[in-house]
Tab-separated table of C-alpha atoms in Angstrom:
chain	number	residue	atom	x	y	z
A	1	UNK	CA	-26.114	-17.932	3.237
A	2	UNK	CA	-24.561	-14.531	3.886
A	3	UNK	CA	-24.371	-12.617	0.580
A	4	UNK	CA	-21.076	-11.906	-1.150
A	5	UNK	CA	-20.040	-10.639	-4.572
A	6	UNK	CA	-18.429	-13.068	-7.034
A	7	UNK	CA	-15.785	-12.166	-9.615
A	8	UNK	CA	-13.884	-14.387	-12.038
A	9	UNK	CA	-10.822	-12.438	-13.221
A	10	UNK	CA	-8.834	-13.663	-16.201
A	11	UNK	CA	-5.631	-11.740	-15.446
A	12	UNK	CA	-3.472	-11.646	-12.319
A	13	UNK	CA	-3.537	-7.825	-12.371
A	14	UNK	CA	-7.307	-7.895	-12.034
A	15	UNK	CA	-7.135	-10.655	-9.410
A	16	UNK	CA	-4.677	-8.671	-7.264
A	17	UNK	CA	-6.802	-5.529	-7.613
A	18	UNK	CA	-9.815	-7.476	-6.332
A	19	UNK	CA	-7.865	-9.229	-3.557
A	20	UNK	CA	-6.734	-5.875	-2.158
A	21	UNK	CA	-10.044	-3.986	-2.410
A	22	UNK	CA	-10.056	-1.519	0.493
A	23	UNK	CA	-12.427	-2.188	3.403
A	24	UNK	CA	-13.567	-5.524	1.981
A	25	UNK	CA	-13.039	-9.041	3.246
A	26	UNK	CA	-11.916	-10.826	0.107
A	27	UNK	CA	-11.377	-14.573	-0.260
A	28	UNK	CA	-10.148	-16.601	-3.210
A	29	UNK	CA	-12.412	-19.406	-4.452
A	30	UNK	CA	-11.242	-22.566	-6.204
A	31	UNK	CA	-13.273	-25.760	-5.713
A	32	UNK	CA	-15.603	-24.114	-3.152
A	33	UNK	CA	-15.940	-27.378	-1.203
A	34	UNK	CA	-14.554	-25.668	1.903
A	35	UNK	CA	-15.747	-22.142	1.187
A	36	UNK	CA	-19.469	-22.791	0.761
A	37	UNK	CA	-19.974	-24.758	4.013
A	38	UNK	CA	-17.733	-22.328	5.912
A	39	UNK	CA	-19.680	-19.281	4.683
A	40	UNK	CA	-23.011	-20.963	5.236
A	41	UNK	CA	-22.044	-21.747	8.852
A	42	UNK	CA	-20.709	-18.180	9.234
A	43	UNK	CA	-17.142	-19.201	10.109
A	44	UNK	CA	-15.990	-17.140	7.098
A	45	UNK	CA	-17.705	-13.890	6.164
A	46	UNK	CA	-16.280	-12.683	2.848
A	47	UNK	CA	-17.736	-9.605	1.163
A	48	UNK	CA	-16.113	-10.617	-2.113
A	49	UNK	CA	-14.985	-13.977	-3.484
A	50	UNK	CA	-12.502	-14.154	-6.343
A	51	UNK	CA	-12.743	-17.291	-8.471
A	52	UNK	CA	-9.164	-18.161	-9.433
A	53	UNK	CA	-10.012	-20.923	-11.911
A	54	UNK	CA	-9.856	-18.579	-14.909
A	55	UNK	CA	-6.327	-17.309	-14.172
A	56	UNK	CA	-3.506	-18.383	-16.520
A	57	UNK	CA	-1.785	-21.630	-15.542
A	58	UNK	CA	-3.981	-22.312	-12.517
A	59	UNK	CA	-5.446	-25.507	-13.983
A	60	UNK	CA	-2.239	-26.769	-15.638
A	61	UNK	CA	0.254	-29.505	-14.785
A	62	UNK	CA	3.627	-28.811	-16.424
A	63	UNK	CA	6.989	-30.569	-16.182
A	64	UNK	CA	9.886	-28.131	-15.830
A	65	UNK	CA	13.621	-28.791	-15.355
A	66	UNK	CA	13.252	-28.127	-11.611
A	67	UNK	CA	10.263	-30.444	-11.204
A	68	UNK	CA	6.551	-30.719	-11.682
A	69	UNK	CA	4.483	-27.533	-11.438
A	70	UNK	CA	0.914	-28.273	-10.417
A	71	UNK	CA	-1.483	-25.335	-10.706
A	72	UNK	CA	-3.369	-24.458	-7.536
A	73	UNK	CA	-6.770	-25.044	-9.174
A	74	UNK	CA	-5.959	-28.550	-10.422
A	75	UNK	CA	-8.653	-30.820	-9.031
A	76	UNK	CA	-8.094	-33.959	-6.964
A	77	UNK	CA	-9.628	-36.147	-9.681
A	78	UNK	CA	-7.095	-34.762	-12.163
A	79	UNK	CA	-4.182	-35.506	-9.798
A	80	UNK	CA	-5.383	-39.122	-9.541
A	81	UNK	CA	-5.324	-39.673	-13.284
A	82	UNK	CA	-2.784	-37.226	-14.725
A	83	UNK	CA	-0.060	-39.226	-16.511
A	84	UNK	CA	2.742	-37.162	-14.925
A	85	UNK	CA	1.332	-37.064	-11.399
A	86	UNK	CA	0.348	-40.721	-11.502
A	87	UNK	CA	3.828	-41.741	-12.666
A	88	UNK	CA	6.471	-43.509	-10.556
A	89	UNK	CA	8.050	-40.178	-9.598
A	90	UNK	CA	5.043	-38.382	-8.187
A	91	UNK	CA	2.357	-40.990	-7.617
A	92	UNK	CA	2.471	-40.444	-3.868
A	93	UNK	CA	0.484	-37.278	-4.596
A	94	UNK	CA	-1.953	-39.246	-6.767
A	95	UNK	CA	-2.419	-41.705	-3.876
A	96	UNK	CA	-3.111	-38.842	-1.473
A	97	UNK	CA	-5.618	-37.275	-3.876
A	98	UNK	CA	-7.448	-40.610	-4.181
A	99	UNK	CA	-7.695	-40.844	-0.388
A	100	UNK	CA	-9.422	-37.487	-0.097
A	101	UNK	CA	-13.194	-37.118	0.289
A	102	UNK	CA	-15.490	-38.910	-2.125
A	103	UNK	CA	-15.901	-38.752	-5.885
A	104	UNK	CA	-18.236	-35.762	-5.820
A	105	UNK	CA	-15.777	-33.799	-3.677
A	106	UNK	CA	-12.697	-34.874	-5.662
A	107	UNK	CA	-14.429	-33.667	-8.835
A	108	UNK	CA	-14.460	-30.104	-7.419
A	109	UNK	CA	-11.825	-29.826	-4.671
A	110	UNK	CA	-8.429	-28.482	-5.719
A	111	UNK	CA	-4.858	-28.966	-4.549
A	112	UNK	CA	-4.511	-25.254	-3.776
A	113	UNK	CA	-7.717	-25.238	-1.779
A	114	UNK	CA	-6.636	-28.288	0.209
A	115	UNK	CA	-3.371	-26.498	1.110
A	116	UNK	CA	-4.761	-23.003	1.718
A	117	UNK	CA	-7.516	-24.238	4.046
A	118	UNK	CA	-4.507	-25.523	6.020
A	119	UNK	CA	-6.344	-28.217	7.906
A	120	UNK	CA	-3.797	-30.325	9.808
A	121	UNK	CA	-5.637	-33.290	8.239
A	122	UNK	CA	-5.230	-32.175	4.596
A	123	UNK	CA	-4.493	-35.385	2.692
A	124	UNK	CA	-2.230	-33.771	0.114
A	125	UNK	CA	0.072	-32.239	2.740
A	126	UNK	CA	2.038	-35.264	4.039
A	127	UNK	CA	2.722	-36.358	0.447
A	128	UNK	CA	4.024	-32.896	-0.478
A	129	UNK	CA	6.134	-32.751	2.703
A	130	UNK	CA	7.923	-35.997	1.838
A	131	UNK	CA	8.344	-34.873	-1.785
A	132	UNK	CA	9.881	-31.598	-0.477
A	133	UNK	CA	7.544	-29.455	-2.536
A	134	UNK	CA	7.546	-25.672	-2.600
A	135	UNK	CA	4.486	-23.427	-2.546
A	136	UNK	CA	4.567	-20.990	-5.472
A	137	UNK	CA	3.081	-17.730	-4.227
A	138	UNK	CA	2.334	-14.682	-6.319
A	139	UNK	CA	1.406	-11.172	-5.276
A	140	UNK	CA	1.305	-7.784	-6.928
A	141	UNK	CA	5.036	-7.429	-6.100
A	142	UNK	CA	6.068	-10.686	-7.776
A	143	UNK	CA	6.544	-14.379	-7.136
A	144	UNK	CA	8.145	-16.206	-4.211
A	145	UNK	CA	8.629	-19.858	-3.378
A	146	UNK	CA	8.198	-21.179	0.135
A	147	UNK	CA	9.158	-24.703	1.255
A	148	UNK	CA	5.946	-26.531	2.080
A	149	UNK	CA	7.287	-27.097	5.624
A	150	UNK	CA	7.150	-23.314	6.109
A	151	UNK	CA	3.798	-22.806	4.352
A	152	UNK	CA	1.658	-24.131	7.221
A	153	UNK	CA	1.837	-21.910	10.308
A	154	UNK	CA	-0.976	-23.487	12.326
A	155	UNK	CA	-4.529	-24.764	11.950
A	156	UNK	CA	-6.050	-22.695	9.105
A	157	UNK	CA	-2.993	-20.399	9.044
A	158	UNK	CA	-0.572	-20.181	6.129
A	159	UNK	CA	2.393	-18.064	5.052
A	160	UNK	CA	0.182	-16.220	2.523
A	161	UNK	CA	0.111	-12.463	3.047
A	162	UNK	CA	-2.912	-10.310	2.253
A	163	UNK	CA	-3.221	-9.894	-1.483
A	164	UNK	CA	-1.136	-12.967	-2.275
A	165	UNK	CA	-2.327	-16.103	-4.051
A	166	UNK	CA	-1.015	-19.638	-3.989
A	167	UNK	CA	-0.703	-20.210	-7.717
A	168	UNK	CA	0.779	-23.691	-7.630
A	169	UNK	CA	3.142	-26.193	-6.131
A	170	UNK	CA	6.616	-27.074	-7.402
A	171	UNK	CA	7.443	-30.713	-6.747
A	172	UNK	CA	11.037	-31.709	-7.492
A	173	UNK	CA	11.470	-35.154	-9.015
A	174	UNK	CA	12.580	-37.469	-6.226
A	175	UNK	CA	15.806	-39.422	-6.841
A	176	UNK	CA	15.577	-42.390	-9.196
A	177	UNK	CA	14.125	-45.466	-7.538
A	178	UNK	CA	12.026	-43.564	-4.999
A	179	UNK	CA	8.838	-45.292	-3.865
A	180	UNK	CA	6.119	-43.855	-1.650
A	181	UNK	CA	2.968	-44.833	0.196
A	182	UNK	CA	0.178	-42.820	1.810
A	183	UNK	CA	-1.802	-44.562	4.534
A	184	UNK	CA	-4.871	-42.910	6.011
A	185	UNK	CA	-6.938	-43.926	9.016
A	186	UNK	CA	-10.468	-42.547	9.147
A	187	UNK	CA	-13.808	-43.567	10.655
A	188	UNK	CA	-14.930	-45.021	7.354
A	189	UNK	CA	-12.748	-46.235	4.517
A	190	UNK	CA	-13.688	-43.345	2.263
A	191	UNK	CA	-15.375	-39.988	2.347
A	192	UNK	CA	-14.002	-38.832	5.686
A	193	UNK	CA	-11.188	-36.693	7.064
A	194	UNK	CA	-8.054	-38.387	8.366
A	195	UNK	CA	-7.722	-39.343	12.028
A	196	UNK	CA	-4.080	-40.004	11.153
A	197	UNK	CA	-2.426	-39.752	7.726
A	198	UNK	CA	1.147	-40.913	7.095
A	199	UNK	CA	3.180	-40.513	3.911
A	200	UNK	CA	6.428	-42.461	3.590
A	201	UNK	CA	8.973	-42.225	0.796
A	202	UNK	CA	12.349	-43.935	0.416
A	203	UNK	CA	15.017	-43.975	-2.264
A	204	UNK	CA	18.296	-45.843	-2.703
A	205	UNK	CA	21.432	-43.964	-1.636
A	206	UNK	CA	24.996	-45.077	-1.040
A	207	UNK	CA	24.127	-48.747	-0.605
A	208	UNK	CA	21.243	-47.969	1.776
A	209	UNK	CA	18.084	-45.903	1.659
A	210	UNK	CA	17.093	-42.356	2.535
A	211	UNK	CA	13.670	-42.094	4.165
A	212	UNK	CA	11.142	-39.278	4.353
A	213	UNK	CA	8.162	-39.601	6.703
A	214	UNK	CA	5.381	-37.055	7.209
A	215	UNK	CA	2.408	-37.116	9.571
A	216	UNK	CA	-0.994	-35.484	9.127
A	217	UNK	CA	-3.816	-34.742	11.586
A	218	UNK	CA	-1.644	-35.261	14.668
A	219	UNK	CA	-0.166	-31.773	15.255
A	220	UNK	CA	-1.229	-28.157	14.611
A	221	UNK	CA	0.283	-28.508	11.130
A	222	UNK	CA	1.312	-31.507	9.018
A	223	UNK	CA	4.863	-32.394	10.153
A	224	UNK	CA	7.975	-34.274	9.076
A	225	UNK	CA	9.056	-36.967	11.553
A	226	UNK	CA	12.791	-36.322	11.244
A	227	UNK	CA	13.929	-38.576	14.096
A	228	UNK	CA	11.977	-41.474	12.648
A	229	UNK	CA	13.609	-40.739	9.281
A	230	UNK	CA	17.091	-40.739	10.833
A	231	UNK	CA	16.357	-44.070	12.496
A	232	UNK	CA	15.219	-45.650	9.224
A	233	UNK	CA	18.175	-44.239	7.301
A	234	UNK	CA	20.386	-46.468	9.448
A	235	UNK	CA	18.516	-49.620	8.345
A	236	UNK	CA	15.131	-51.235	8.476
A	237	UNK	CA	15.305	-54.366	10.557
A	238	UNK	CA	12.357	-55.016	12.903
A	239	UNK	CA	13.941	-53.307	15.934
A	240	UNK	CA	14.698	-50.181	13.872
A	241	UNK	CA	11.175	-50.018	12.457
A	242	UNK	CA	9.777	-50.366	15.972
A	243	UNK	CA	12.064	-47.559	17.134
A	244	UNK	CA	11.056	-45.375	14.162
A	245	UNK	CA	7.353	-45.806	14.981
A	246	UNK	CA	8.127	-44.719	18.566
A	247	UNK	CA	9.900	-41.638	17.168
A	248	UNK	CA	6.763	-40.869	15.129
A	249	UNK	CA	4.686	-41.288	18.307
A	250	UNK	CA	6.965	-38.832	20.131
A	251	UNK	CA	6.855	-36.321	17.265
A	252	UNK	CA	3.096	-35.800	17.384
A	253	UNK	CA	0.916	-33.687	19.659
A	254	UNK	CA	-2.685	-34.311	18.565
A	255	UNK	CA	-5.928	-32.903	19.908
A	256	UNK	CA	-9.271	-34.430	20.843
A	257	UNK	CA	-11.975	-33.781	18.270
A	258	UNK	CA	-15.178	-35.289	16.949
A	259	UNK	CA	-13.242	-37.928	14.993
A	260	UNK	CA	-10.903	-39.278	17.660
A	261	UNK	CA	-9.356	-38.573	21.042
A	262	UNK	CA	-5.774	-37.358	21.258
A	263	UNK	CA	-4.917	-40.586	23.080
A	264	UNK	CA	-6.317	-42.739	20.267
A	265	UNK	CA	-4.543	-40.645	17.635
A	266	UNK	CA	-1.200	-41.062	19.443
A	267	UNK	CA	-1.720	-44.808	19.674
A	268	UNK	CA	-2.604	-44.978	16.002
A	269	UNK	CA	0.318	-42.860	14.753
A	270	UNK	CA	2.711	-45.703	15.523
A	271	UNK	CA	0.456	-48.271	13.826
A	272	UNK	CA	-0.180	-46.203	10.711
A	273	UNK	CA	3.479	-45.176	10.453
A	274	UNK	CA	4.380	-48.870	10.552
A	275	UNK	CA	1.896	-49.645	7.775
A	276	UNK	CA	3.333	-46.839	5.650
A	277	UNK	CA	6.921	-47.993	6.258
A	278	UNK	CA	6.017	-51.608	5.476
A	279	UNK	CA	4.145	-50.433	2.389
A	280	UNK	CA	7.304	-48.738	1.121
A	281	UNK	CA	9.482	-51.749	2.008
A	282	UNK	CA	7.169	-53.975	-0.036
A	283	UNK	CA	7.726	-51.746	-3.066
A	284	UNK	CA	11.502	-51.347	-2.719
A	285	UNK	CA	13.416	-53.506	-5.200
B	1	UNK	CA	-24.570	-8.994	-6.828
B	2	UNK	CA	-26.747	-10.339	-9.660
B	3	UNK	CA	-25.594	-12.373	-12.644
B	4	UNK	CA	-27.737	-12.557	-15.756
B	5	UNK	CA	-26.754	-15.753	-17.497
B	6	UNK	CA	-27.996	-19.032	-18.876
B	7	UNK	CA	-27.740	-22.554	-17.534
B	8	UNK	CA	-27.607	-25.680	-19.686
B	9	UNK	CA	-29.650	-28.283	-17.809
B	10	UNK	CA	-30.597	-31.647	-19.294
B	11	UNK	CA	-29.816	-30.263	-22.749
B	12	UNK	CA	-32.105	-27.237	-22.420
B	13	UNK	CA	-31.046	-23.627	-22.016
B	14	UNK	CA	-32.562	-21.769	-19.067
B	15	UNK	CA	-32.043	-17.993	-18.855
B	16	UNK	CA	-31.670	-17.101	-15.168
B	17	UNK	CA	-30.694	-14.241	-12.927
B	18	UNK	CA	-28.787	-15.561	-9.901
B	19	UNK	CA	-27.153	-13.980	-6.872
B	20	UNK	CA	-23.408	-14.500	-6.387
B	21	UNK	CA	-23.978	-16.602	-3.289
B	22	UNK	CA	-26.758	-18.806	-4.720
B	23	UNK	CA	-25.755	-22.454	-4.787
B	24	UNK	CA	-26.569	-24.481	-7.875
B	25	UNK	CA	-29.023	-26.680	-5.960
B	26	UNK	CA	-30.897	-23.637	-4.716
B	27	UNK	CA	-31.360	-22.322	-8.242
B	28	UNK	CA	-32.364	-25.772	-9.543
B	29	UNK	CA	-34.980	-26.283	-6.858
B	30	UNK	CA	-36.269	-22.833	-5.993
B	31	UNK	CA	-35.929	-20.918	-9.247
B	32	UNK	CA	-36.403	-23.611	-11.849
B	33	UNK	CA	-38.678	-25.957	-9.891
B	34	UNK	CA	-36.397	-28.956	-10.542
B	35	UNK	CA	-37.014	-30.419	-7.091
B	36	UNK	CA	-35.863	-33.952	-7.914
B	37	UNK	CA	-32.421	-32.976	-6.621
B	38	UNK	CA	-32.502	-33.031	-2.805
B	39	UNK	CA	-30.580	-31.136	-0.143
B	40	UNK	CA	-29.247	-33.218	2.738
B	41	UNK	CA	-26.149	-32.333	4.729
B	42	UNK	CA	-24.801	-29.327	2.838
B	43	UNK	CA	-21.263	-30.564	3.591
B	44	UNK	CA	-20.415	-32.958	0.766
B	45	UNK	CA	-21.024	-36.063	2.826
B	46	UNK	CA	-24.505	-37.349	1.895
B	47	UNK	CA	-24.650	-36.891	-1.888
B	48	UNK	CA	-28.427	-36.286	-1.986
B	49	UNK	CA	-27.790	-33.200	-4.152
B	50	UNK	CA	-25.590	-35.041	-6.695
B	51	UNK	CA	-25.917	-33.768	-10.263
B	52	UNK	CA	-23.607	-34.311	-13.219
B	53	UNK	CA	-21.347	-31.385	-14.125
B	54	UNK	CA	-19.912	-31.981	-17.606
B	55	UNK	CA	-20.682	-35.653	-16.999
B	56	UNK	CA	-18.970	-35.903	-13.591
B	57	UNK	CA	-20.896	-36.212	-10.315
B	58	UNK	CA	-20.650	-33.177	-8.024
B	59	UNK	CA	-22.511	-31.997	-4.940
B	60	UNK	CA	-24.737	-29.188	-6.219
B	61	UNK	CA	-24.925	-27.736	-2.689
B	62	UNK	CA	-21.192	-26.965	-2.963
B	63	UNK	CA	-21.184	-25.374	-6.415
B	64	UNK	CA	-22.168	-21.752	-6.929
B	65	UNK	CA	-24.824	-21.365	-9.613
B	66	UNK	CA	-22.655	-18.724	-11.289
B	67	UNK	CA	-19.848	-21.297	-11.629
B	68	UNK	CA	-22.141	-23.555	-13.685
B	69	UNK	CA	-22.356	-21.059	-16.546
B	70	UNK	CA	-20.972	-22.622	-19.735
B	71	UNK	CA	-21.113	-26.152	-18.318
B	72	UNK	CA	-23.453	-29.046	-18.972
B	73	UNK	CA	-25.631	-29.918	-15.967
B	74	UNK	CA	-27.678	-33.122	-15.752
B	75	UNK	CA	-30.293	-33.741	-13.052
B	76	UNK	CA	-32.579	-36.663	-12.292
B	77	UNK	CA	-35.326	-34.964	-14.317
B	78	UNK	CA	-33.254	-35.559	-17.448
B	79	UNK	CA	-33.068	-39.339	-17.047
B	80	UNK	CA	-36.428	-40.419	-18.470
B	81	UNK	CA	-36.892	-39.927	-22.188
B	82	UNK	CA	-40.303	-39.525	-23.853
B	83	UNK	CA	-42.109	-40.840	-20.788
B	84	UNK	CA	-39.935	-43.962	-20.540
B	85	UNK	CA	-37.921	-44.433	-17.384
B	86	UNK	CA	-34.136	-44.681	-17.729
B	87	UNK	CA	-32.868	-48.290	-17.372
B	88	UNK	CA	-31.390	-47.354	-13.978
B	89	UNK	CA	-34.745	-45.998	-12.797
B	90	UNK	CA	-36.504	-49.182	-13.989
B	91	UNK	CA	-33.933	-51.331	-12.187
B	92	UNK	CA	-34.350	-49.318	-8.959
B	93	UNK	CA	-38.116	-49.961	-9.163
B	94	UNK	CA	-37.700	-53.663	-9.960
B	95	UNK	CA	-35.180	-54.217	-7.160
B	96	UNK	CA	-37.138	-52.178	-4.608
B	97	UNK	CA	-33.984	-50.093	-4.217
B	98	UNK	CA	-36.024	-47.206	-2.840
B	99	UNK	CA	-37.449	-46.803	0.633
B	100	UNK	CA	-37.830	-43.188	1.712
B	101	UNK	CA	-36.438	-42.054	-1.642
B	102	UNK	CA	-34.444	-39.085	-0.384
B	103	UNK	CA	-31.095	-40.464	-1.598
B	104	UNK	CA	-32.468	-41.926	-4.832
B	105	UNK	CA	-31.912	-39.090	-7.280
B	106	UNK	CA	-28.309	-38.682	-6.120
B	107	UNK	CA	-27.734	-42.440	-6.296
B	108	UNK	CA	-29.103	-42.511	-9.851
B	109	UNK	CA	-26.830	-39.701	-11.007
B	110	UNK	CA	-23.682	-41.245	-9.469
B	111	UNK	CA	-24.614	-44.611	-10.998
B	112	UNK	CA	-25.195	-42.999	-14.400
B	113	UNK	CA	-21.741	-41.388	-14.319
B	114	UNK	CA	-20.179	-44.725	-13.340
B	115	UNK	CA	-21.839	-46.658	-16.175
B	116	UNK	CA	-20.883	-43.996	-18.702
B	117	UNK	CA	-17.181	-44.373	-17.919
B	118	UNK	CA	-17.260	-48.107	-17.099
B	119	UNK	CA	-20.093	-50.094	-18.646
B	120	UNK	CA	-19.100	-53.329	-16.836
B	121	UNK	CA	-18.251	-52.420	-13.240
B	122	UNK	CA	-17.600	-55.040	-10.589
B	123	UNK	CA	-19.632	-54.976	-7.374
B	124	UNK	CA	-16.640	-53.351	-5.662
B	125	UNK	CA	-16.487	-50.634	-8.331
B	126	UNK	CA	-20.222	-49.948	-7.905
B	127	UNK	CA	-19.789	-49.659	-4.143
B	128	UNK	CA	-16.805	-47.322	-4.575
B	129	UNK	CA	-18.724	-45.141	-7.039
B	130	UNK	CA	-21.529	-44.759	-4.475
B	131	UNK	CA	-19.276	-43.933	-1.496
B	132	UNK	CA	-20.404	-40.310	-1.664
B	133	UNK	CA	-24.108	-41.200	-1.532
B	134	UNK	CA	-25.535	-42.132	1.866
B	135	UNK	CA	-28.718	-44.198	2.241
B	136	UNK	CA	-30.179	-44.580	5.716
B	137	UNK	CA	-32.888	-47.085	4.702
B	138	UNK	CA	-31.905	-49.845	2.332
B	139	UNK	CA	-28.543	-51.080	3.546
B	140	UNK	CA	-27.326	-50.498	-0.046
B	141	UNK	CA	-27.650	-54.123	-1.223
B	142	UNK	CA	-30.700	-53.538	-3.434
B	143	UNK	CA	-29.159	-50.344	-4.832
B	144	UNK	CA	-25.915	-52.121	-5.749
B	145	UNK	CA	-27.899	-55.025	-7.261
B	146	UNK	CA	-29.971	-52.618	-9.362
B	147	UNK	CA	-26.870	-50.914	-10.789
B	148	UNK	CA	-25.194	-54.262	-11.516
B	149	UNK	CA	-28.356	-55.446	-13.256
B	150	UNK	CA	-28.255	-52.503	-15.670
B	151	UNK	CA	-24.537	-53.079	-16.275
B	152	UNK	CA	-25.159	-56.729	-17.157
B	153	UNK	CA	-28.218	-55.968	-19.293
B	154	UNK	CA	-26.093	-53.586	-21.320
B	155	UNK	CA	-23.462	-56.224	-22.071
């Protein structure tokens, strides 16, 4: 593996100094489950890696008035079992964490790493899109919050500027009565990346329901399927569900890769969206 | 960049000097001679390099050695005590759960972690705990039977 230098700062000041070292390629390190294979295969060539796990708050889950703050270095296994994340309000994220990788990977991989790698197939992304989360970003100049829909700019591209760190995610509590489901299609039932991932969330409103639907692995970034949502907001009889799955089909623009052809992905988006919608309907009171 | 530190492996302290980019499995195998842990895919798919990190299974090919400082590492070499095989190792022998043996140390470590958090797993729970460990020989049945046997014997 190409050599790099490793630092584990305990203050943000030191982290930002390291992240902006002149003439060095510097990368943050959290769970390392993406970084090590990527460096070994020479896709990434950092001179310096900055372990963010020792920074204040990075490994914490805290409930605030505006929602749940999940530190960027919180691991997938912790999301699965944390009493706040795995509660009726936010368990869609716990479901997504459980769908990711295998036990060995979930014991290391972090939420921040899953987001910053910015794979269109990131399992945590569709859940955070439907929960309308915000990325909490900190740099030497201060903190800013970016809606998760604006965080992903393309495959492996995010809104992070040089010298900035994703320090966590703010997830507002969804309205009372919200229920969500994440459905993932992959080549095997576990331990693989998504061919298609769909998160669906609905909550009671004004005698009906408001729906949120997000699709992973079928576009350059994870996306919201807003036309499918609008269709479902009007009702969820069979014809409407069928129409909503067609809207999801129309919303995606997948690629061919080693896991599936674009054609297969498009065909499966409708099926998986239907399973997610039916999963939510089964949970609605 | 070099790091002078110590690693806690199977309850013993090993002073080591590691490079920043050394993976944990590389240090285990090439510096400390603990070659029971194998290297397969290097991508977190096969689980041959599984060790326990503070009791939880991780792929040691995807952990930097420097990250393991201050944590408790367990490898397959730590399973037998005083020359006696661990119950899981005995069950793997009795059930012929080993063919080529390349996956075995990782399987044993994942199974150990499972039984420590759930002493009476169902067959489904055993299979789920071993999702991250690939075996190309046995078809898994004998491995699952061996783990279930230990779980029942402990009841």
